[in-house]
XYZ file of N, CA and C in Angstrom:
600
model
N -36.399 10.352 -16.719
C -35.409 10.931 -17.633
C -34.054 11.052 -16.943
N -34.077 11.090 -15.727
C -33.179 11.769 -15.040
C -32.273 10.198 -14.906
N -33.096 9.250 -14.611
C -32.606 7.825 -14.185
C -32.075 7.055 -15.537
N -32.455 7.770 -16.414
C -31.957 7.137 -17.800
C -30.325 7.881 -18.189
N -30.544 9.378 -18.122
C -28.975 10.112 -17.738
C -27.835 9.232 -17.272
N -28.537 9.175 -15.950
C -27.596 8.734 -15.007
C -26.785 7.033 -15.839
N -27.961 6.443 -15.768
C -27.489 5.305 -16.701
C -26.535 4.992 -17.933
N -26.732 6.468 -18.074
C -25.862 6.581 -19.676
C -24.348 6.971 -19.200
N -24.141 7.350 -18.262
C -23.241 8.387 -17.434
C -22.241 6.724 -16.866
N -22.804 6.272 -16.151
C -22.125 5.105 -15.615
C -22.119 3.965 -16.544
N -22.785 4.048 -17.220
C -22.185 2.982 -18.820
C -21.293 3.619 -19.917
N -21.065 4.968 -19.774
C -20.077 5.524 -20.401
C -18.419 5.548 -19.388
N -18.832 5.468 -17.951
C -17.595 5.435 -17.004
C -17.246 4.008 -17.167
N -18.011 3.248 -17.142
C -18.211 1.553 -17.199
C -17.748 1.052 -18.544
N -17.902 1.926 -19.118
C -17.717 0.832 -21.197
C -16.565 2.003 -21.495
N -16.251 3.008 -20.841
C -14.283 3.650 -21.447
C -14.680 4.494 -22.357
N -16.033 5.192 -22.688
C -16.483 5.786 -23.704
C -15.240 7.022 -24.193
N -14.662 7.370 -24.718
C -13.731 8.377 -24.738
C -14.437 9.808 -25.216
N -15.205 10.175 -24.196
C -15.167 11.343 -24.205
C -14.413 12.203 -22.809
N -14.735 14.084 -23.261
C -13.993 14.684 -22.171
C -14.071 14.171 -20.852
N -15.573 14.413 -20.331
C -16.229 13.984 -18.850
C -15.468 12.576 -18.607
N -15.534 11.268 -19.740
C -15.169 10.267 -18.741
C -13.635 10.053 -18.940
N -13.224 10.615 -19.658
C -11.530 10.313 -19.544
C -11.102 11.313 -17.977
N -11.599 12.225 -18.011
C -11.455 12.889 -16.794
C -11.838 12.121 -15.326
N -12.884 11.372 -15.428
C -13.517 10.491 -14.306
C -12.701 9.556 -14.191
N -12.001 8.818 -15.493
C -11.096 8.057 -15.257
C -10.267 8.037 -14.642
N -9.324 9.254 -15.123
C -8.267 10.004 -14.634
C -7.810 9.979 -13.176
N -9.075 10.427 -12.788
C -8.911 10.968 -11.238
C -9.116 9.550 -10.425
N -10.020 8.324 -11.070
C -10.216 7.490 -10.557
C -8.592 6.331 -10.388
N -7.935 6.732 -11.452
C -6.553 6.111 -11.908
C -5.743 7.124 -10.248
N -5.444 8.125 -10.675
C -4.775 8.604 -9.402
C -5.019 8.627 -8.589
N -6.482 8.330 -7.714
C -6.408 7.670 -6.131
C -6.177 6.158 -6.140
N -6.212 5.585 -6.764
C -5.872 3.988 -6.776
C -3.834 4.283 -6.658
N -3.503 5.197 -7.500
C -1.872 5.791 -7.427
C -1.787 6.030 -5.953
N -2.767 6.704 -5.371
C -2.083 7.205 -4.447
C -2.538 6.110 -2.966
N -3.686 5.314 -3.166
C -3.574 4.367 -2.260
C -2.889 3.357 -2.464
N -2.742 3.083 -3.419
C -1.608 2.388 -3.583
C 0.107 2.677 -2.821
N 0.561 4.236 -3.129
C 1.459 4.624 -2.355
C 1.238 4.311 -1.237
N 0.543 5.115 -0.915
C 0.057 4.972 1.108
C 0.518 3.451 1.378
N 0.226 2.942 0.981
C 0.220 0.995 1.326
C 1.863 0.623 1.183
N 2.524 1.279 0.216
C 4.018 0.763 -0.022
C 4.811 1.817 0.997
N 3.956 3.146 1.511
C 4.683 3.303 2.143
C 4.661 2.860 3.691
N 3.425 2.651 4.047
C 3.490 1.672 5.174
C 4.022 0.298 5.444
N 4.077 -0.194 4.335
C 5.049 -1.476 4.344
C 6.230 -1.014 4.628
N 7.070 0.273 3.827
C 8.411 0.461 4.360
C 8.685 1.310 5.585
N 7.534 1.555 6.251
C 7.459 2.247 7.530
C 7.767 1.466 8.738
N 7.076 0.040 7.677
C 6.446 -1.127 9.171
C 8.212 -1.683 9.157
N 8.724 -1.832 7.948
C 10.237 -2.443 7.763
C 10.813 -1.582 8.858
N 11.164 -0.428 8.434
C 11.926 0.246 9.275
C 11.408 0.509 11.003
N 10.614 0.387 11.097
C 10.003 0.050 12.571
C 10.749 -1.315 13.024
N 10.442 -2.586 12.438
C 11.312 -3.730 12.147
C 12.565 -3.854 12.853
N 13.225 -3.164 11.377
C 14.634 -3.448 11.624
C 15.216 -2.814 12.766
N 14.215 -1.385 13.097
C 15.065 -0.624 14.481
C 14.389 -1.310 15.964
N 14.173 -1.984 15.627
C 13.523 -2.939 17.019
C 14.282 -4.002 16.945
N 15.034 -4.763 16.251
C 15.800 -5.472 16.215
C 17.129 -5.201 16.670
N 17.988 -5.406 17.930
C 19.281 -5.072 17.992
C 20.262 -5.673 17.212
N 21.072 -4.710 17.091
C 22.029 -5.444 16.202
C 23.093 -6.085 17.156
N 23.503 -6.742 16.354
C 24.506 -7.713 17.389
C 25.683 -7.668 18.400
N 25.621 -8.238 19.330
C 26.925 -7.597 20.250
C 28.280 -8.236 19.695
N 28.998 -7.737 19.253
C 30.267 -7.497 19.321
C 31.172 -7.973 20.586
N 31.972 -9.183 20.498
C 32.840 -9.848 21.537
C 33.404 -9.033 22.068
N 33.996 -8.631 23.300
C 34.517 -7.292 24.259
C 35.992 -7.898 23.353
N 36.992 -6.602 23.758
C 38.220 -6.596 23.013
C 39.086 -7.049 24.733
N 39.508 -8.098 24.230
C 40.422 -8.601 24.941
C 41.732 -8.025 25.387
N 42.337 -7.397 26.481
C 43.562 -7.289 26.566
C 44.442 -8.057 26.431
N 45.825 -7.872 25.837
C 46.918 -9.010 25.756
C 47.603 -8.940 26.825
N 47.721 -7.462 27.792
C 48.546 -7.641 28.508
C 48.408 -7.409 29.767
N 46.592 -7.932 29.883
C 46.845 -7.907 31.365
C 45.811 -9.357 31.958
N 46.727 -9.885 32.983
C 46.591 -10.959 33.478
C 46.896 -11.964 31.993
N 46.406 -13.382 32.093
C 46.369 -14.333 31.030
C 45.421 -14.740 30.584
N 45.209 -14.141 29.320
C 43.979 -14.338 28.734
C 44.194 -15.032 27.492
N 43.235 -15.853 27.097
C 43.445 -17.118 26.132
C 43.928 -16.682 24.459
N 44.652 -17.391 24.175
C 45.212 -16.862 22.688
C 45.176 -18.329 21.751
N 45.549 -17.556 20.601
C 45.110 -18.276 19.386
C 45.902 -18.501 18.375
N 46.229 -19.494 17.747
C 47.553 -19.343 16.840
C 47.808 -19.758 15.558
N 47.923 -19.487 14.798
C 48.233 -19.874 13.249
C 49.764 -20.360 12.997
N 49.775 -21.755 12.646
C 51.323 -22.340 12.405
C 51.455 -22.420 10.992
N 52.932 -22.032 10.305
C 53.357 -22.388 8.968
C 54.616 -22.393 9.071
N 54.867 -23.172 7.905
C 56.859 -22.893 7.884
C 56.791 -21.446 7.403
N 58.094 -20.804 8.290
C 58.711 -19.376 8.209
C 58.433 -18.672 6.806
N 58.665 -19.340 5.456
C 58.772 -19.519 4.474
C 57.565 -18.926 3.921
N 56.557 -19.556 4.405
C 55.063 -19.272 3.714
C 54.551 -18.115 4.250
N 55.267 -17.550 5.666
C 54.040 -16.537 5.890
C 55.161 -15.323 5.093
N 56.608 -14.909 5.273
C 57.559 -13.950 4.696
C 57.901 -13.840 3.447
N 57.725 -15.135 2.689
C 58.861 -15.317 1.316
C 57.819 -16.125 0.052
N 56.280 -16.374 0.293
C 55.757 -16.871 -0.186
C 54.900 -15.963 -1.427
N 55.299 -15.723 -2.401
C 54.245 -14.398 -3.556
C 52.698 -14.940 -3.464
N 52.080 -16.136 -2.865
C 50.694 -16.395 -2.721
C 49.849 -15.352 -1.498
N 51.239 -15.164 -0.463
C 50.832 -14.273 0.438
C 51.545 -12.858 0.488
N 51.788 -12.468 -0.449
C 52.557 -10.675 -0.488
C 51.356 -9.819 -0.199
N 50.314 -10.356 0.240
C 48.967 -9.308 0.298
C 48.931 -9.323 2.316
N 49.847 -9.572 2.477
C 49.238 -10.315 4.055
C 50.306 -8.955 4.886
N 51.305 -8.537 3.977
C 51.914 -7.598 5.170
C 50.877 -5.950 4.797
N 50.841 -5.448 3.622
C 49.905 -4.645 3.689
C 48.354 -5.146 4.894
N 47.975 -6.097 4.720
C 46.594 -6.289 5.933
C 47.228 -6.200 6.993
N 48.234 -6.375 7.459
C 48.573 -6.284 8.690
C 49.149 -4.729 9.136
N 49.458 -4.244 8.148
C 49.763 -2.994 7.949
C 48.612 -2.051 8.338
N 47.322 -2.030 7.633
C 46.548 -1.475 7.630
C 45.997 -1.507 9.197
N 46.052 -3.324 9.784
C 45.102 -3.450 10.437
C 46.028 -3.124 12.077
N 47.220 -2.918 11.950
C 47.802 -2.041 13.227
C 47.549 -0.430 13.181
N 47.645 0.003 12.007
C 47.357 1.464 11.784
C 45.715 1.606 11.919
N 44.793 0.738 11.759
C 43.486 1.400 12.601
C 43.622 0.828 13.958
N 44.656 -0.095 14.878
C 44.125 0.045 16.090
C 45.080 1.679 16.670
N 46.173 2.127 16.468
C 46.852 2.823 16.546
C 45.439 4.092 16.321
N 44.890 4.208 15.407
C 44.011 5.214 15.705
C 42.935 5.084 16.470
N 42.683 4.390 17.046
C 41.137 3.812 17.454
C 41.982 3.985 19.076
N 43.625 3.368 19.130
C 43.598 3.502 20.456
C 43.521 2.092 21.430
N 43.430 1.398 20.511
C 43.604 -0.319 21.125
C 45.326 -0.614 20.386
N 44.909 -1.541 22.090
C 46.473 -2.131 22.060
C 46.390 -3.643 20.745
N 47.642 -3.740 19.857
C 48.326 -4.476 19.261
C 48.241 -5.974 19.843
N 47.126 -6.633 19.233
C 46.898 -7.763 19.999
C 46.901 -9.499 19.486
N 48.252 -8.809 17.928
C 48.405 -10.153 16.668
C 50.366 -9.983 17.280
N 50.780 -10.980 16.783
C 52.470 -10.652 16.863
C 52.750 -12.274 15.985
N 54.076 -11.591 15.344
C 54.554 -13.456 15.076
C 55.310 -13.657 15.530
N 55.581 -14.916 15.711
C 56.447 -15.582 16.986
C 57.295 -16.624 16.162
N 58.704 -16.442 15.952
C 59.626 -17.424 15.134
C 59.800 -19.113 16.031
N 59.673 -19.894 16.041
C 59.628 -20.836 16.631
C 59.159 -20.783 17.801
N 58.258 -20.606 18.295
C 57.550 -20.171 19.709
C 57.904 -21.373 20.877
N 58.256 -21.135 22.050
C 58.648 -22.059 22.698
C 57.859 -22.934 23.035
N 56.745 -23.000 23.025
C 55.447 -23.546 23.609
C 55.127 -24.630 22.271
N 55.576 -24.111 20.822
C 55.059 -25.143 19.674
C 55.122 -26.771 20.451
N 56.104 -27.374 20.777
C 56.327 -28.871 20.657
C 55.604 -29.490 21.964
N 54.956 -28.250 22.530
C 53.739 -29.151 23.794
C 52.864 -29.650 22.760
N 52.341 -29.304 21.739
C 51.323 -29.249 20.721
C 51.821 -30.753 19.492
N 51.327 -31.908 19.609
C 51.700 -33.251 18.806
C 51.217 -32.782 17.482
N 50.133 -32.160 17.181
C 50.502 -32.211 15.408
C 50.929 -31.087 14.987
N 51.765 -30.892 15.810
C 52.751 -29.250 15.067
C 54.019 -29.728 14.426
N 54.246 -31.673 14.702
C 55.267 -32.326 14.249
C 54.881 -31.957 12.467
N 54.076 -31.683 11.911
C 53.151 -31.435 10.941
C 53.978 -30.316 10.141
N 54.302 -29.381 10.815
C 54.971 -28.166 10.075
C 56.249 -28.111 9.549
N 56.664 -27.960 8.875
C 57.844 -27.741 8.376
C 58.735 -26.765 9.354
N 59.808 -26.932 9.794
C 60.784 -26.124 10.279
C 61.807 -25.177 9.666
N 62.416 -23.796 10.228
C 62.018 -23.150 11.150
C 60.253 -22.335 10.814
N 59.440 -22.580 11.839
C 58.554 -22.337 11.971
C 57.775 -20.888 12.367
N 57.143 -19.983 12.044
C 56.377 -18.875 12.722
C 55.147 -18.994 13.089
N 54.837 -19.020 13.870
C 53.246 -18.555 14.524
C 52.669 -17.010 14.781
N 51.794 -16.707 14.055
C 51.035 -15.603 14.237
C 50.064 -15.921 15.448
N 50.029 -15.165 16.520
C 49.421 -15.102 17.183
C 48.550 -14.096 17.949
N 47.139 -14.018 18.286
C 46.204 -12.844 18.733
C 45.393 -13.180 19.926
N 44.647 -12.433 20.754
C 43.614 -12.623 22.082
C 42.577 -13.070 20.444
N 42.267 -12.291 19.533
C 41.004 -12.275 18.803
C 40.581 -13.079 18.171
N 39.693 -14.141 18.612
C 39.089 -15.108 18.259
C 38.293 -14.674 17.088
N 37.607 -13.868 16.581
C 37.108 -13.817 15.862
C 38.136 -13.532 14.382
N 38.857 -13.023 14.706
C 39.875 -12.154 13.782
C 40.671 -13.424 12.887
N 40.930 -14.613 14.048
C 42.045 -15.684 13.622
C 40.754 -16.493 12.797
N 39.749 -16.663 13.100
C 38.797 -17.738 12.203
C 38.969 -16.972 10.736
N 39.228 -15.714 10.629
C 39.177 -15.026 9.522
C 40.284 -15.490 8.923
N 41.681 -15.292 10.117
C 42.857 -15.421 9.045
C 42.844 -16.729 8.407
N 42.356 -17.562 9.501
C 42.530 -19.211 9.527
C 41.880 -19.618 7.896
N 40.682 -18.693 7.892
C 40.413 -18.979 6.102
C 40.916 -18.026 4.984
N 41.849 -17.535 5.254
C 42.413 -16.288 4.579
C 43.594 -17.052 4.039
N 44.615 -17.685 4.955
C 45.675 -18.307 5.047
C 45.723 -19.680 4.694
N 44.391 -20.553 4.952
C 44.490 -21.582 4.459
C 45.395 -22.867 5.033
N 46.745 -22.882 4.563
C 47.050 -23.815 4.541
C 48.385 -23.956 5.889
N 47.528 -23.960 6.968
C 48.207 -23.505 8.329
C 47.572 -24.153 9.178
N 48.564 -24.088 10.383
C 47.899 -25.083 11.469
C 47.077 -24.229 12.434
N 45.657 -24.801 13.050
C 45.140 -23.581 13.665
C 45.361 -24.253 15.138
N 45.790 -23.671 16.034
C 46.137 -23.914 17.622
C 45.239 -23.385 18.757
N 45.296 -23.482 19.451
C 44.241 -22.847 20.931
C 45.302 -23.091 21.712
N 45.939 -22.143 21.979
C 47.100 -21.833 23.276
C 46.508 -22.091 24.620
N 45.092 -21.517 24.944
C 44.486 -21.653 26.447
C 45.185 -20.524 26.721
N 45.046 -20.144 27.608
C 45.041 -19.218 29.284
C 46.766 -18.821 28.961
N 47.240 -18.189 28.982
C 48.901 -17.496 29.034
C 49.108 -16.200 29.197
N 50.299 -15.379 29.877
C 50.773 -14.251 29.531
C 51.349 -13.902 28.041
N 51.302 -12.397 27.830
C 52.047 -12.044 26.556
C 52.919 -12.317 26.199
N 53.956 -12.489 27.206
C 55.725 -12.845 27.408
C 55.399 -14.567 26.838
N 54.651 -15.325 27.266
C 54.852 -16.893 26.974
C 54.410 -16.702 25.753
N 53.359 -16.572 25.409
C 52.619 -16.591 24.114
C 53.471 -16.274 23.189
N 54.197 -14.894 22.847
C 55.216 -14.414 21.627
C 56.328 -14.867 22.221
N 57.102 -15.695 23.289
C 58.367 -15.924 23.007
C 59.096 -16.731 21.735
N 60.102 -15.875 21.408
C 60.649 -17.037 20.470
C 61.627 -17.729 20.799
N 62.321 -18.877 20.079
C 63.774 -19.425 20.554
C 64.289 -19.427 19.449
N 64.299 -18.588 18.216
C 64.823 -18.760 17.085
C 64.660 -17.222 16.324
N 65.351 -17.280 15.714
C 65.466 -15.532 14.269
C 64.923 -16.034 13.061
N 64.573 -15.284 12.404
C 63.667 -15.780 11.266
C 64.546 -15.477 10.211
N 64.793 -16.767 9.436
C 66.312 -17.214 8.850
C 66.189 -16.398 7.243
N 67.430 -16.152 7.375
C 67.383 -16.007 4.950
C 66.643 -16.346 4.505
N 66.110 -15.696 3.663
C 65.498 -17.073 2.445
C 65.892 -16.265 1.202
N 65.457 -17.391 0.601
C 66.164 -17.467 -1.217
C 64.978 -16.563 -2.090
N 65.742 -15.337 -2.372
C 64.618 -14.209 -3.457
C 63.500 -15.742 -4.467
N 62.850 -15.052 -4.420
C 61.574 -15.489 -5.218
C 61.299 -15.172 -6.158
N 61.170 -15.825 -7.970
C 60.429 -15.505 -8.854
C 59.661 -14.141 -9.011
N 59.770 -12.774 -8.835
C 58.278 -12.093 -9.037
C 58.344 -11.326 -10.185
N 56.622 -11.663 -11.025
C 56.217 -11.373 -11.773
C 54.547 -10.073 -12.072
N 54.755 -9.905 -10.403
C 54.131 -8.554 -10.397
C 54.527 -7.643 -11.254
N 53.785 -6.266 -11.162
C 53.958 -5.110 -11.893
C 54.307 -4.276 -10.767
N 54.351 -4.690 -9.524
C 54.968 -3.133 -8.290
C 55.705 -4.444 -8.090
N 57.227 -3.796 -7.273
C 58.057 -4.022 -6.515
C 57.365 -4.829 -4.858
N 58.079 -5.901 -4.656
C 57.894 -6.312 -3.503
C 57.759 -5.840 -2.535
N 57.451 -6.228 -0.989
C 57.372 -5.672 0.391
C 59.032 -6.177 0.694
N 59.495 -4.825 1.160
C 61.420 -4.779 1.777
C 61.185 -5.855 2.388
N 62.636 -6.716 2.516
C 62.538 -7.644 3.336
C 62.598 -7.143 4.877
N 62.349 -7.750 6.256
C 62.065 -7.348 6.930
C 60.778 -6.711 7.393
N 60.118 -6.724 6.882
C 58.523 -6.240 6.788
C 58.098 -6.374 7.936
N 58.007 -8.311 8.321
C 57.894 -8.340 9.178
C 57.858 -8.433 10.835
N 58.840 -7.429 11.056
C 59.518 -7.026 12.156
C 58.658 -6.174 13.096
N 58.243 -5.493 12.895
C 57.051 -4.808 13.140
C 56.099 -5.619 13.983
N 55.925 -6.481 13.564
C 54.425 -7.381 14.229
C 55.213 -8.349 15.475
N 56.790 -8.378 15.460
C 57.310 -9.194 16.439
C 57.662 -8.753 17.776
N 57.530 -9.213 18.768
C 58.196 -8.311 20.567
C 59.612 -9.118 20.906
């Protein structure tokens, strides 16, 4: 009798019978499958984060000084025109803006400058390439210029090699008039002179 019970008991847990007893058996059987189930997703995101903090994150190139001894620099060529007077680039003195005012807080030395005809351009054969009078932006930060180099586009990219600060930013020229520009913004332009600031 007892083995026939039982039978009825696990063919009622087995066939979903809806009564009290097995919706309750269900129940409880539904929420440990919930909760091993948790356990398992949370060991997967345990094992992740174990993972990812065993993984170092990447080193970061040491910050180059500009001004001591000669250390290799990097250079972006355009006519004068395109980097000061061009409305494709009116976004470029705010970034440069920003990006002297965090080394100024951080406490690193100023290590971009532009250089109005740089004396060093005409060692360089396809700088015949640029339009004249010419500026070069120049930095120690290799990583920084691959950025501008696709930021800027349509510029010549240079490898100076090995120099002091003094060779690197000299200029032999002033960075000439130019003729007001079309603008059809909604704010007012950057003052002329803007970029004075970034020059030695």
């Amino acid at each position: 009798m007892k083995a026939v019970m039982m039978e009825r008991t696990v063919s009622k847990v087995t066939c979903g019978v809806t009564s009290v007893s097995h919706r309750g058996v269900h129940h409880r059987v539904a929420r440990s499958s919930m909760g091993i189930e948790k356990s398992l997703m949370n060991g997967v995101r345990q094992g992740r984060m174990v993972s990812m903090q065993a993984k170092k994150a990447p080193e970061l190139p040491p910050v180059v000084s500009p001004t001591q001894g000669e250390p290799e620099w990097y250079a972006l060529v355009a006519r004068a025109e395109f980097f000061f007077n061009d409305v494709q680039n009116e976004a470029l003195a705010e970034q440069l803006r920003e990006l002297k005012r965090y080394y100024e807080e951080n406490g690193r030395e100023q290590d971009f400058f532009f250089v109005c005809e740089p004396e060093w351009l005409d060692k360089f054969p396809e700088a015949k390439s640029v339009k004249r009078p010419a500026v070069a932006l120049v930095s120690t930060d290799k990583e920084w210029m691959v950025f501008m180099k696709l930021r800027l586009d349509r510029v010549l990219n240079l490898d100076l090699g090995n120099m002091s600060i003094d060779a690197a930013t000299k200029s032999t020229a002033k960075v000439p008039e130019f003729e007001p520009q079309e603008w059809n913004a909604p704010y007012t332009p950057y003052a002329k002179g803007w970029w004075e600031v970034f020059m030695r």
